[in-house]
């Protein structure tokens, strides 16, 4: 995770960003702290990336890389405003001793990649349509040695896979069908017949931008309907308030890069 110490909405690179809407940075830090404390309270170890002035979106740490089995496929951001973030993430992973694979193709890390380790022997779901380019899917497959399933995003509000789909345990996902092309919806139905299906209200509340340890699902407190669906499916919803960070087009998952050993 990376503190929103320098968080601001200084440009608009997704439909959620409005440069005329003021950001309360102190509140953003307070909400982010609560998220971090929630993860620690659930028994997880949180590593911190040092924020850098001039990179207001660094708080969205999920976009800096994608980690599977101790190997990191690095990010190459689509927009120049975020490009310098990639070097900070690279340095972090190298300092940790992780195997780092530098990208040649445009991709935004866990923004557009999700890993489901026990689905069909270990499956990477990869989004494209707005940020990550399709050639990055093949590059990720070569880098990480896991089959990659390409899913096309068709609604600009769901510009990253992680605002439309999330793994909720080692074999299952939750997703909003309306974010995907008809063919991608059919693929998801085939791969995950028991998936939790979110509706438009869940998705618009950034409910799908969540993290799960297989039992506890940490999600945006606005997504009350989705919390109910997850509870009914046997998970424990853990709501957190992230209204300030939503102004940049992100929520729980965007703030968390998962380190898979």
GROMACS .gro file of C-alpha atoms in nm:
model
  261
    1UNK     CA    1   0.000   0.000   0.000
    2UNK     CA    2   0.103   0.362  -0.052
    3UNK     CA    3  -0.019   0.652   0.162
    4UNK     CA    4  -0.232   0.920  -0.012
    5UNK     CA    5  -0.004   1.187   0.133
    6UNK     CA    6   0.010   1.360  -0.208
    7UNK     CA    7  -0.329   1.242  -0.338
    8UNK     CA    8  -0.523   1.490  -0.553
    9UNK     CA    9  -0.742   1.494  -0.861
   10UNK     CA   10  -0.525   1.712  -1.084
   11UNK     CA   11  -0.623   1.557  -1.417
   12UNK     CA   12  -0.904   1.336  -1.550
   13UNK     CA   13  -0.802   1.001  -1.700
   14UNK     CA   14  -1.119   0.808  -1.611
   15UNK     CA   15  -1.490   0.903  -1.595
   16UNK     CA   16  -1.488   0.922  -1.215
   17UNK     CA   17  -1.225   1.198  -1.194
   18UNK     CA   18  -1.356   1.555  -1.177
   19UNK     CA   19  -1.089   1.822  -1.136
   20UNK     CA   20  -1.353   2.068  -1.010
   21UNK     CA   21  -1.440   1.847  -0.709
   22UNK     CA   22  -1.217   1.929  -0.412
   23UNK     CA   23  -1.032   1.647  -0.235
   24UNK     CA   24  -0.994   1.644   0.144
   25UNK     CA   25  -0.645   1.497   0.167
   26UNK     CA   26  -0.648   1.468   0.546
   27UNK     CA   27  -0.970   1.267   0.526
   28UNK     CA   28  -0.823   1.056   0.245
   29UNK     CA   29  -0.526   0.970   0.469
   30UNK     CA   30  -0.759   0.892   0.759
   31UNK     CA   31  -0.975   0.661   0.545
   32UNK     CA   32  -0.668   0.492   0.397
   33UNK     CA   33  -0.526   0.440   0.748
   34UNK     CA   34  -0.850   0.272   0.851
   35UNK     CA   35  -0.822   0.039   0.551
   36UNK     CA   36  -0.465  -0.052   0.643
   37UNK     CA   37  -0.563  -0.110   1.006
   38UNK     CA   38  -0.851  -0.330   0.890
   39UNK     CA   39  -0.612  -0.553   0.693
   40UNK     CA   40  -0.368  -0.577   0.984
   41UNK     CA   41  -0.658  -0.656   1.216
   42UNK     CA   42  -0.754  -0.946   0.990
   43UNK     CA   43  -0.403  -1.088   1.031
   44UNK     CA   44  -0.238  -0.964   0.712
   45UNK     CA   45   0.106  -0.806   0.680
   46UNK     CA   46   0.108  -0.471   0.502
   47UNK     CA   47   0.423  -0.339   0.330
   48UNK     CA   48   0.438   0.034   0.259
   49UNK     CA   49   0.559   0.207  -0.054
   50UNK     CA   50   0.691   0.561  -0.001
   51UNK     CA   51   0.468   0.817  -0.177
   52UNK     CA   52   0.632   1.065  -0.412
   53UNK     CA   53   0.536   1.427  -0.466
   54UNK     CA   54   0.400   1.493  -0.814
   55UNK     CA   55   0.248   1.143  -0.840
   56UNK     CA   56  -0.102   1.196  -0.697
   57UNK     CA   57  -0.229   0.852  -0.802
   58UNK     CA   58   0.041   0.648  -0.627
   59UNK     CA   59  -0.212   0.558  -0.357
   60UNK     CA   60  -0.358   0.317  -0.614
   61UNK     CA   61  -0.080   0.068  -0.549
   62UNK     CA   62  -0.254  -0.221  -0.726
   63UNK     CA   63  -0.164  -0.073  -1.064
   64UNK     CA   64   0.214  -0.101  -1.021
   65UNK     CA   65   0.256  -0.470  -1.097
   66UNK     CA   66   0.105  -0.818  -1.086
   67UNK     CA   67   0.252  -1.087  -0.860
   68UNK     CA   68   0.211  -1.464  -0.897
   69UNK     CA   69   0.420  -1.717  -0.703
   70UNK     CA   70   0.695  -1.471  -0.619
   71UNK     CA   71   0.732  -1.339  -0.975
   72UNK     CA   72   0.631  -0.984  -1.063
   73UNK     CA   73   0.514  -0.874  -1.407
   74UNK     CA   74   0.578  -0.500  -1.396
   75UNK     CA   75   0.344  -0.223  -1.506
   76UNK     CA   76   0.373   0.013  -1.799
   77UNK     CA   77   0.108   0.282  -1.759
   78UNK     CA   78  -0.108   0.403  -2.047
   79UNK     CA   79  -0.115   0.768  -1.937
   80UNK     CA   80   0.203   0.973  -1.903
   81UNK     CA   81   0.073   1.130  -1.579
   82UNK     CA   82   0.125   0.795  -1.405
   83UNK     CA   83   0.425   0.659  -1.597
   84UNK     CA   84   0.683   0.745  -1.328
   85UNK     CA   85   0.501   0.528  -1.072
   86UNK     CA   86   0.632   0.214  -1.243
   87UNK     CA   87   0.993   0.281  -1.137
   88UNK     CA   88   0.894   0.315  -0.770
   89UNK     CA   89   0.717  -0.021  -0.779
   90UNK     CA   90   1.009  -0.183  -0.961
   91UNK     CA   91   1.250  -0.061  -0.693
   92UNK     CA   92   1.021  -0.190  -0.417
   93UNK     CA   93   1.002  -0.541  -0.562
   94UNK     CA   94   1.375  -0.559  -0.629
   95UNK     CA   95   1.449  -0.450  -0.271
   96UNK     CA   96   1.220  -0.732  -0.151
   97UNK     CA   97   1.413  -0.984  -0.361
   98UNK     CA   98   1.122  -1.073  -0.588
   99UNK     CA   99   1.182  -1.191  -0.946
  100UNK     CA  100   1.085  -0.892  -1.161
  101UNK     CA  101   0.991  -0.915  -1.530
  102UNK     CA  102   1.003  -0.577  -1.703
  103UNK     CA  103   0.708  -0.520  -1.936
  104UNK     CA  104   0.737  -0.435  -2.303
  105UNK     CA  105   0.363  -0.384  -2.341
  106UNK     CA  106   0.117  -0.138  -2.189
  107UNK     CA  107  -0.047  -0.286  -1.879
  108UNK     CA  108  -0.164  -0.155  -1.543
  109UNK     CA  109  -0.083  -0.441  -1.309
  110UNK     CA  110  -0.361  -0.570  -1.089
  111UNK     CA  111  -0.584  -0.302  -1.232
  112UNK     CA  112  -0.635  -0.537  -1.526
  113UNK     CA  113  -0.510  -0.876  -1.399
  114UNK     CA  114  -0.673  -1.105  -1.142
  115UNK     CA  115  -0.540  -1.444  -1.027
  116UNK     CA  116  -0.762  -1.737  -0.933
  117UNK     CA  117  -0.508  -2.004  -0.820
  118UNK     CA  118  -0.737  -2.306  -0.797
  119UNK     CA  119  -0.961  -2.235  -1.094
  120UNK     CA  120  -0.868  -2.473  -1.376
  121UNK     CA  121  -0.521  -2.525  -1.230
  122UNK     CA  122  -0.444  -2.156  -1.181
  123UNK     CA  123  -0.595  -1.895  -1.406
  124UNK     CA  124  -0.513  -1.532  -1.482
  125UNK     CA  125  -0.808  -1.317  -1.587
  126UNK     CA  126  -0.699  -1.017  -1.792
  127UNK     CA  127  -0.897  -0.711  -1.890
  128UNK     CA  128  -0.856  -0.496  -2.201
  129UNK     CA  129  -1.046  -0.222  -2.377
  130UNK     CA  130  -0.936   0.095  -2.199
  131UNK     CA  131  -0.591   0.069  -2.035
  132UNK     CA  132  -0.408  -0.262  -2.073
  133UNK     CA  133  -0.334  -0.368  -2.432
  134UNK     CA  134  -0.406  -0.722  -2.555
  135UNK     CA  135  -0.038  -0.802  -2.634
  136UNK     CA  136   0.032  -0.760  -2.260
  137UNK     CA  137  -0.189  -1.062  -2.194
  138UNK     CA  138   0.043  -1.285  -2.395
  139UNK     CA  139   0.345  -1.120  -2.234
  140UNK     CA  140   0.202  -1.189  -1.886
  141UNK     CA  141   0.141  -1.553  -1.975
  142UNK     CA  142   0.504  -1.594  -2.084
  143UNK     CA  143   0.632  -1.405  -1.778
  144UNK     CA  144   0.425  -1.592  -1.521
  145UNK     CA  145   0.365  -1.933  -1.676
  146UNK     CA  146  -0.010  -1.933  -1.614
  147UNK     CA  147  -0.289  -1.942  -1.872
  148UNK     CA  148  -0.441  -1.602  -1.938
  149UNK     CA  149  -0.805  -1.547  -2.031
  150UNK     CA  150  -0.870  -1.218  -2.209
  151UNK     CA  151  -1.189  -1.033  -2.114
  152UNK     CA  152  -1.308  -0.726  -2.304
  153UNK     CA  153  -1.437  -0.430  -2.103
  154UNK     CA  154  -1.694  -0.221  -2.290
  155UNK     CA  155  -1.813   0.045  -2.042
  156UNK     CA  156  -1.567   0.332  -1.978
  157UNK     CA  157  -1.690   0.361  -1.617
  158UNK     CA  158  -1.532   0.018  -1.567
  159UNK     CA  159  -1.199   0.114  -1.722
  160UNK     CA  160  -1.004  -0.151  -1.526
  161UNK     CA  161  -1.090  -0.514  -1.463
  162UNK     CA  162  -1.067  -0.455  -1.088
  163UNK     CA  163  -1.372  -0.229  -1.083
  164UNK     CA  164  -1.578  -0.499  -1.258
  165UNK     CA  165  -1.449  -0.833  -1.119
  166UNK     CA  166  -1.265  -0.973  -0.818
  167UNK     CA  167  -1.149  -1.311  -0.693
  168UNK     CA  168  -1.333  -1.392  -0.370
  169UNK     CA  169  -1.147  -1.713  -0.290
  170UNK     CA  170  -0.896  -1.944  -0.460
  171UNK     CA  171  -1.153  -2.077  -0.707
  172UNK     CA  172  -1.436  -1.827  -0.747
  173UNK     CA  173  -1.509  -1.467  -0.849
  174UNK     CA  174  -1.767  -1.194  -0.818
  175UNK     CA  175  -1.836  -0.973  -1.122
  176UNK     CA  176  -2.073  -0.729  -1.292
  177UNK     CA  177  -2.176  -0.875  -1.633
  178UNK     CA  178  -2.265  -0.535  -1.783
  179UNK     CA  179  -1.900  -0.427  -1.780
  180UNK     CA  180  -1.804  -0.700  -2.029
  181UNK     CA  181  -1.871  -0.780  -2.394
  182UNK     CA  182  -2.132  -1.048  -2.464
  183UNK     CA  183  -1.861  -1.300  -2.558
  184UNK     CA  184  -1.661  -1.227  -2.240
  185UNK     CA  185  -1.979  -1.274  -2.036
  186UNK     CA  186  -2.020  -1.619  -2.191
  187UNK     CA  187  -1.659  -1.705  -2.108
  188UNK     CA  188  -1.707  -1.602  -1.745
  189UNK     CA  189  -2.029  -1.804  -1.718
  190UNK     CA  190  -1.848  -2.111  -1.851
  191UNK     CA  191  -1.543  -2.070  -1.624
  192UNK     CA  192  -1.729  -1.968  -1.307
  193UNK     CA  193  -2.081  -2.115  -1.302
  194UNK     CA  194  -2.108  -2.047  -0.927
  195UNK     CA  195  -1.984  -1.686  -0.937
  196UNK     CA  196  -2.151  -1.418  -0.727
  197UNK     CA  197  -2.321  -1.182  -0.972
  198UNK     CA  198  -2.327  -0.813  -0.890
  199UNK     CA  199  -2.576  -0.563  -1.026
  200UNK     CA  200  -2.538  -0.209  -1.154
  201UNK     CA  201  -2.593  -0.059  -0.810
  202UNK     CA  202  -2.314  -0.275  -0.661
  203UNK     CA  203  -2.078  -0.180  -0.941
  204UNK     CA  204  -2.150   0.193  -0.927
  205UNK     CA  205  -2.076   0.187  -0.553
  206UNK     CA  206  -1.729   0.047  -0.635
  207UNK     CA  207  -1.835  -0.271  -0.456
  208UNK     CA  208  -1.636  -0.494  -0.691
  209UNK     CA  209  -1.314  -0.309  -0.617
  210UNK     CA  210  -1.256  -0.537  -0.319
  211UNK     CA  211  -1.000  -0.770  -0.163
  212UNK     CA  212  -1.074  -1.108  -0.012
  213UNK     CA  213  -0.865  -1.358   0.184
  214UNK     CA  214  -1.115  -1.632   0.104
  215UNK     CA  215  -1.319  -1.574   0.419
  216UNK     CA  216  -1.326  -1.197   0.485
  217UNK     CA  217  -1.418  -0.964   0.200
  218UNK     CA  218  -1.306  -0.603   0.251
  219UNK     CA  219  -1.523  -0.377   0.037
  220UNK     CA  220  -1.655  -0.022   0.002
  221UNK     CA  221  -1.914   0.055   0.271
  222UNK     CA  222  -2.149   0.201   0.007
  223UNK     CA  223  -2.193  -0.144  -0.150
  224UNK     CA  224  -2.449  -0.267   0.101
  225UNK     CA  225  -2.642  -0.484  -0.145
  226UNK     CA  226  -2.327  -0.666  -0.256
  227UNK     CA  227  -2.225  -0.713   0.108
  228UNK     CA  228  -2.555  -0.893   0.158
  229UNK     CA  229  -2.497  -1.119  -0.143
  230UNK     CA  230  -2.149  -1.210  -0.022
  231UNK     CA  231  -2.278  -1.286   0.326
  232UNK     CA  232  -2.545  -1.511   0.177
  233UNK     CA  233  -2.271  -1.692  -0.016
  234UNK     CA  234  -2.084  -1.767   0.306
  235UNK     CA  235  -1.829  -1.484   0.322
  236UNK     CA  236  -1.785  -1.221   0.592
  237UNK     CA  237  -1.818  -0.870   0.447
  238UNK     CA  238  -1.589  -0.610   0.608
  239UNK     CA  239  -1.706  -0.262   0.498
  240UNK     CA  240  -1.470   0.037   0.488
  241UNK     CA  241  -1.541   0.401   0.405
  242UNK     CA  242  -1.328   0.532   0.115
  243UNK     CA  243  -1.531   0.821  -0.025
  244UNK     CA  244  -1.231   1.050  -0.081
  245UNK     CA  245  -1.032   0.792  -0.275
  246UNK     CA  246  -1.336   0.714  -0.487
  247UNK     CA  247  -1.295   1.064  -0.633
  248UNK     CA  248  -0.988   0.938  -0.819
  249UNK     CA  249  -1.175   0.639  -0.957
  250UNK     CA  250  -1.064   0.377  -0.705
  251UNK     CA  251  -1.157   0.203  -0.385
  252UNK     CA  252  -1.034  -0.087  -0.170
  253UNK     CA  253  -0.862  -0.303  -0.432
  254UNK     CA  254  -0.699  -0.009  -0.612
  255UNK     CA  255  -0.520   0.075  -0.286
  256UNK     CA  256  -0.382  -0.276  -0.235
  257UNK     CA  257  -0.122  -0.468  -0.436
  258UNK     CA  258  -0.141  -0.833  -0.331
  259UNK     CA  259   0.195  -1.003  -0.274
  260UNK     CA  260   0.155  -1.370  -0.366
  261UNK     CA  261   0.456  -1.575  -0.257
   0.00000   0.00000   0.00000
